[in-house]
XYZ file of C-alpha atoms in Angstrom:
323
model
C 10.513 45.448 -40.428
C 10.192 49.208 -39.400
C 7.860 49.683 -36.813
C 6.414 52.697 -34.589
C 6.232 51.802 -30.599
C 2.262 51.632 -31.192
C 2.326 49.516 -34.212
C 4.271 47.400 -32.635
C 2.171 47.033 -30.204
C -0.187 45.954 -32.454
C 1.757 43.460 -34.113
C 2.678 41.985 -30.501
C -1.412 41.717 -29.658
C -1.989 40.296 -33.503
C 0.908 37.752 -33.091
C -0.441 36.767 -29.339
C -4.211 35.950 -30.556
C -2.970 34.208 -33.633
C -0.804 31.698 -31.406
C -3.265 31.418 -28.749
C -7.080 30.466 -28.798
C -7.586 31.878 -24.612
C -5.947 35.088 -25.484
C -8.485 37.880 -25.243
C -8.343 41.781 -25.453
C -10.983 43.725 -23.202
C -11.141 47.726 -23.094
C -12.915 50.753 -24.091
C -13.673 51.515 -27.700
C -10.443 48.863 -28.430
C -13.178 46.857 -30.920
C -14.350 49.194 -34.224
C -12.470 52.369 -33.211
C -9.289 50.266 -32.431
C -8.293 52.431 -29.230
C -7.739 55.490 -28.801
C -4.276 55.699 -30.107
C -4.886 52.752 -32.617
C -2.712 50.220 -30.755
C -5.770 47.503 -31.507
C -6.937 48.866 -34.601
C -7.884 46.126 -37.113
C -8.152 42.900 -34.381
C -11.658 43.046 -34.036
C -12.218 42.921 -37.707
C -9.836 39.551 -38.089
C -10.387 37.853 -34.529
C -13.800 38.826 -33.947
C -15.738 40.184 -31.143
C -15.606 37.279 -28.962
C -11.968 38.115 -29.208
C -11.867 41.770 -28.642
C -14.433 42.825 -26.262
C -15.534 46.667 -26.872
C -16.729 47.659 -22.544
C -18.572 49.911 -20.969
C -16.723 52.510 -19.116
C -15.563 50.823 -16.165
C -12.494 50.271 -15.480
C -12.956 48.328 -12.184
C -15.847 46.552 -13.990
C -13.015 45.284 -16.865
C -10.577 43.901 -14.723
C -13.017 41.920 -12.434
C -14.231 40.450 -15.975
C -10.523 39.733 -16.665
C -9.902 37.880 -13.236
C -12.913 35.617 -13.631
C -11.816 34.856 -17.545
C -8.799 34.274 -16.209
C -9.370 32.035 -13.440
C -11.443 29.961 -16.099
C -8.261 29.501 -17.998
C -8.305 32.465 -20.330
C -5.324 35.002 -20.504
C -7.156 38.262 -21.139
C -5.715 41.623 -21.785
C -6.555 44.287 -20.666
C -6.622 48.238 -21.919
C -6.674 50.840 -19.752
C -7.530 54.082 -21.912
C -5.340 56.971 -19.754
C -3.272 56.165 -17.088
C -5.505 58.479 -14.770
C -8.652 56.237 -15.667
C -6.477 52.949 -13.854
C -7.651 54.157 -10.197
C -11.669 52.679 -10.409
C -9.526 49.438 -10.937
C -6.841 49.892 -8.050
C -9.084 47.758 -5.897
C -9.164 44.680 -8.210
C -5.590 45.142 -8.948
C -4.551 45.037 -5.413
C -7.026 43.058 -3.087
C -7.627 40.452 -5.585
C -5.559 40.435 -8.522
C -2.004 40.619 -7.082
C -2.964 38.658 -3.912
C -4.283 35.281 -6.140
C -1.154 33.356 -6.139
C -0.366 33.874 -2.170
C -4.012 34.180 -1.237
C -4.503 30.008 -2.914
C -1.057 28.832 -1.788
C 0.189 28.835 -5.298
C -2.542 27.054 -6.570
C -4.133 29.655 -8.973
C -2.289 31.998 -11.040
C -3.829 34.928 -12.609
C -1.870 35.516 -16.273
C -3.552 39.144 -16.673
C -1.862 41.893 -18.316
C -2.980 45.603 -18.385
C -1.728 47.692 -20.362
C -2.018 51.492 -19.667
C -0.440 54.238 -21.304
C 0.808 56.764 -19.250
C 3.530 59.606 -19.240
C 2.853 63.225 -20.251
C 3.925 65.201 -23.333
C 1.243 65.124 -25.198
C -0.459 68.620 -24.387
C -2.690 66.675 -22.170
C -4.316 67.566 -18.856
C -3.777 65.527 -15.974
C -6.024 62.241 -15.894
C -4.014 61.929 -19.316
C -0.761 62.569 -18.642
C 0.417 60.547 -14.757
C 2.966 58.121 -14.285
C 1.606 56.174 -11.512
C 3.915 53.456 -11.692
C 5.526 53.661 -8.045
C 2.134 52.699 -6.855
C 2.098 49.165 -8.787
C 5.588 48.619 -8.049
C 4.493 48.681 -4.082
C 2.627 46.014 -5.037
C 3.741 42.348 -4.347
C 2.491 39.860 -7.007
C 3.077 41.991 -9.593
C 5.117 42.900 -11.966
C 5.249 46.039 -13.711
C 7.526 46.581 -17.149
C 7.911 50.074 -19.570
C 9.549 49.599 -22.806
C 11.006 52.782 -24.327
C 11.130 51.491 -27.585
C 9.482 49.775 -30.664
C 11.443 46.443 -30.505
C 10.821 46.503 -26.882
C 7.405 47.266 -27.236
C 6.892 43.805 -29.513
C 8.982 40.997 -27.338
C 7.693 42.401 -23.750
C 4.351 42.494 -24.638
C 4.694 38.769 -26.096
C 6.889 37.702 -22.713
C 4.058 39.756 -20.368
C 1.000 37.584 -22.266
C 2.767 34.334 -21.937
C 3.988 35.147 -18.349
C 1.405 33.511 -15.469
C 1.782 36.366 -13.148
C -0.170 39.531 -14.095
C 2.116 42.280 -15.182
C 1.313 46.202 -15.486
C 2.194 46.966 -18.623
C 3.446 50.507 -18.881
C 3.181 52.212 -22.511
C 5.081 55.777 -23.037
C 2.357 57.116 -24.978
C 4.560 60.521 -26.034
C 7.306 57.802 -28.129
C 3.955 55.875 -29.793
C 4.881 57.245 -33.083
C 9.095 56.857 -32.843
C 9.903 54.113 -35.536
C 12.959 51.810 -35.115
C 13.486 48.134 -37.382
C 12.023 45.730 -35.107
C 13.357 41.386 -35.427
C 10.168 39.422 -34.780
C 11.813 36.553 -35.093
C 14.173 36.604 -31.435
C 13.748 38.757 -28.108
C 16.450 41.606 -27.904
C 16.279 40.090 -23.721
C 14.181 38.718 -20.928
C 11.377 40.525 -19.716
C 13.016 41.843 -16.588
C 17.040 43.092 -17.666
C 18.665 45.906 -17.433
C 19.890 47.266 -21.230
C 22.599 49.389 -21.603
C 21.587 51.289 -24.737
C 24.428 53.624 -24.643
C 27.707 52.756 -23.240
C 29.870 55.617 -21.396
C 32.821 55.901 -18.543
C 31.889 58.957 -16.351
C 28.653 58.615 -15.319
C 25.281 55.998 -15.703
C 22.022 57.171 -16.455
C 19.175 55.004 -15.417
C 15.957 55.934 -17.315
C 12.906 54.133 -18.518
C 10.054 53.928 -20.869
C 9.536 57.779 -21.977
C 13.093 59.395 -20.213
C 15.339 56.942 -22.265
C 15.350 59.034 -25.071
C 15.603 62.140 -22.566
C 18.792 60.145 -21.724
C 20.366 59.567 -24.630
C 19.984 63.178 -25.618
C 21.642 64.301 -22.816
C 24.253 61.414 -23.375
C 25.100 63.523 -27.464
C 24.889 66.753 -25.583
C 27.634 65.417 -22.571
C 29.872 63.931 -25.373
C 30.349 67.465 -26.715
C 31.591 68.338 -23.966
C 33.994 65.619 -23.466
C 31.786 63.935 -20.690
C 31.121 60.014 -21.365
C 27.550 59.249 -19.971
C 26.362 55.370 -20.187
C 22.603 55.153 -20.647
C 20.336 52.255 -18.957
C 17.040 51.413 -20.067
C 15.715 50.015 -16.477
C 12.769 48.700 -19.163
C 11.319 46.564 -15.508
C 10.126 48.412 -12.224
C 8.938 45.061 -10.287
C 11.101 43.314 -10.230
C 14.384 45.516 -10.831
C 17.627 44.311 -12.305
C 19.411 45.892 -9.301
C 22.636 43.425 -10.588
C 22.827 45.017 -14.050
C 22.457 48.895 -12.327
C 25.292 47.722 -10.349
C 27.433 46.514 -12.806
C 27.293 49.831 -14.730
C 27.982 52.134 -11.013
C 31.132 50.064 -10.472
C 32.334 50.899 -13.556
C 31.382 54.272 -13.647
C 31.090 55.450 -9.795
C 27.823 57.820 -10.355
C 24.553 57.538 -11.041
C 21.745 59.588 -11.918
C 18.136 57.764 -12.362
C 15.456 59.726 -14.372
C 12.059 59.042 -14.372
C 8.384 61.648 -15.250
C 6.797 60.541 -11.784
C 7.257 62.640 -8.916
C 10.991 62.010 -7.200
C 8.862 61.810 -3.565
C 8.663 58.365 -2.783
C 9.510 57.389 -6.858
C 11.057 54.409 -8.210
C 14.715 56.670 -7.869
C 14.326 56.264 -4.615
C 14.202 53.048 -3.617
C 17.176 52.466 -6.583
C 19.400 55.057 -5.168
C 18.680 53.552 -1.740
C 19.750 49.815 -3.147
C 22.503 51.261 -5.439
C 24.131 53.005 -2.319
C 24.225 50.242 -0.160
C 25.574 47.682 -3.063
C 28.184 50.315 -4.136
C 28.886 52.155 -1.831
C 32.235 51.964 -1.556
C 32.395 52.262 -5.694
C 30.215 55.582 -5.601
C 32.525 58.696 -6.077
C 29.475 61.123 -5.747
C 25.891 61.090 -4.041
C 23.248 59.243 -5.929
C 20.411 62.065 -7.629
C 17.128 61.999 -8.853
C 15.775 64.077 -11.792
C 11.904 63.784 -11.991
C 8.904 65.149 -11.762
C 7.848 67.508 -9.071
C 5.700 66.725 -5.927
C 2.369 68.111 -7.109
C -1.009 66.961 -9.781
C 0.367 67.117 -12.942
C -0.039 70.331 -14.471
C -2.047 71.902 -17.434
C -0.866 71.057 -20.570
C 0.533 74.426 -21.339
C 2.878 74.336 -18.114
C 3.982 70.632 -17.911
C 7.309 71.330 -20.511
C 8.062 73.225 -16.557
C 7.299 69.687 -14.900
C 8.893 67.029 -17.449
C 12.750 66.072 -16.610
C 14.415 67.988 -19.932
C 17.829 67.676 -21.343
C 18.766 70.586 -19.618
C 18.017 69.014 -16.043
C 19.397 65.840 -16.942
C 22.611 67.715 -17.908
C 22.395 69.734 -14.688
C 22.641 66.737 -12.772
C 25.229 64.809 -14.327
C 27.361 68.167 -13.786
C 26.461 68.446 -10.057
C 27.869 64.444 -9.942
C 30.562 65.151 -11.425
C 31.705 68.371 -9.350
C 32.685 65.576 -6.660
């Protein structure tokens, strides 16, 4: 069937409560209104409201809830309206949420997934629009996934529910409405691989959840020009498939990783730090970084300024090649 990313969602969050009685959804206006972008609309109305819980506004509040439901044997998701409304939570995330498993030697598992869209391009201002994903990453005990596309969107949400870890589940709110035919019936792959979604010779792009398709475009543009750029869709920040980047640089001998968060300290970093001393000796030209600038995300009417474009992509991949 032909799905958008968000309705696919959906489907993913329908399928998980049909197949299991402890799965419940927690969030703000996720019950009758069915979220603000719709990703739950219709659940309350066929699961019920013991099923999808409708909260107050607080975030920090929410997760607690979903760390005692899940201690009690429930897997509860969790929906985090914007990605600038996560930080109330941080402290549950961090002190007590990621720290479970080590903190009971193993014993207790927390299976908690939060989902959060985040990402700008929506005309937004900037507790709607931040990509805070370098500061979950930091985090050990959990992992933290982006799917970039409908298909994606489905199978890792399924694999993140089922997982017994709790997983930040990052949803590129400006591709919510990009349809694609999505197979129910098999994952495309595991929750944590590398996919190359474009293969190429010259150069690899590494982008994920809303700067794959920023990739790709750049990819069309390149091939005009005779340049053969090979796309990755990184689709897992914690843990990274630093074996799959690797495969693609020592076939290609550049890289360029792309990413909306701020290059300072981003997830580019720490690959072109891991990618340099794998490859090193496969690299033909410095690693870069195309991102977002260290600063608060601007007002909506500036952040086309901020946002990684074709046109810095491109820039890039001919600064690589110049070597």
């Amino acid at each position: 069937m032909t799905l958008s990313l968000v309705r696919a969602i959906n489907e993913a969050l329908r399928g998980a409560l049909a197949d299991d009685p402890k799965v419940v959804l927690m969030g703000e206006d996720i019950g009758k209104l069915g979220g603000v972008f719709r990703a739950t609309e219709g659940l309350q109305k066929d699961f019920g409201e013991h099923r999808v819980l409708d909260t107050p506004l607080a975030e920090s509040g929410i997760v607690g809830t979903a760390i005692g439901l899940a201690l009690r044997g429930h897997r509860p998701v969790v929906e985090i309206q914007f990605d600038g409304f996560v930080f109330p939570a941080y402290d549950q995330i961090v002190t007590q949420l990621a720290k479970m498993r080590a903190r009971s030697g193993g014993r207790l598992g927390l299976p908690v997934v939060i989902r959060i869209p985040y990402g700008g391009g929506i005309g937004a201002v900037e507790h709607h629009s931040e990509s805070p994903e370098a500061l979950f990453a930091h985090v050990p005990g959990l992992r933290v996934v982006s799917p970039s596309c409908a298909s994606d969107a489905y199978w890792m949400l399924r694999q993140a529910i089922d997982c017994d870890d709790p997983v930040i589940f990052l949803e590129p709110k400006r591709r919510y409405y990009e349809k694609e035919p999505v197979d129910t019936t098999a994952p495309a792959a595991t929750l944590h691989s590398v996919r190359v979604v474009r293969p190429g010779r010259d150069m690899t792009l590494v982008g994920y959840g809303p700067t794959v398709r920023t990739c790709l475009d750049a990819a069309a543009a390149a091939e005009e020009d005779g340049v053969s750029l090979e796309v990755l869709d990184l689709r897992s920040l914690s843990p990274i498939d630093f074996d799959g980047i690797e495969a693609s640089v020592r076939r290609t001998g550049r890289l360029s990783v792309v990413h909306e968060a701020p290059v300072f300290f981003g997830a580019g970093a720490e690959i072109a730090a891991r990618i340099s001393e794998r490859c090193f000796h496969h690299l033909e030209a410095p690693v870069l970084r195309v991102g977002g600038y260290h600063m608060p995300y601007p007002a909506g009417r500036m952040e086309r300024d901020y946002l990684p474009d074709l046109d810095r992509v491109l820039d890039a991949a001919e600064r690589t090649l110049a070597y």
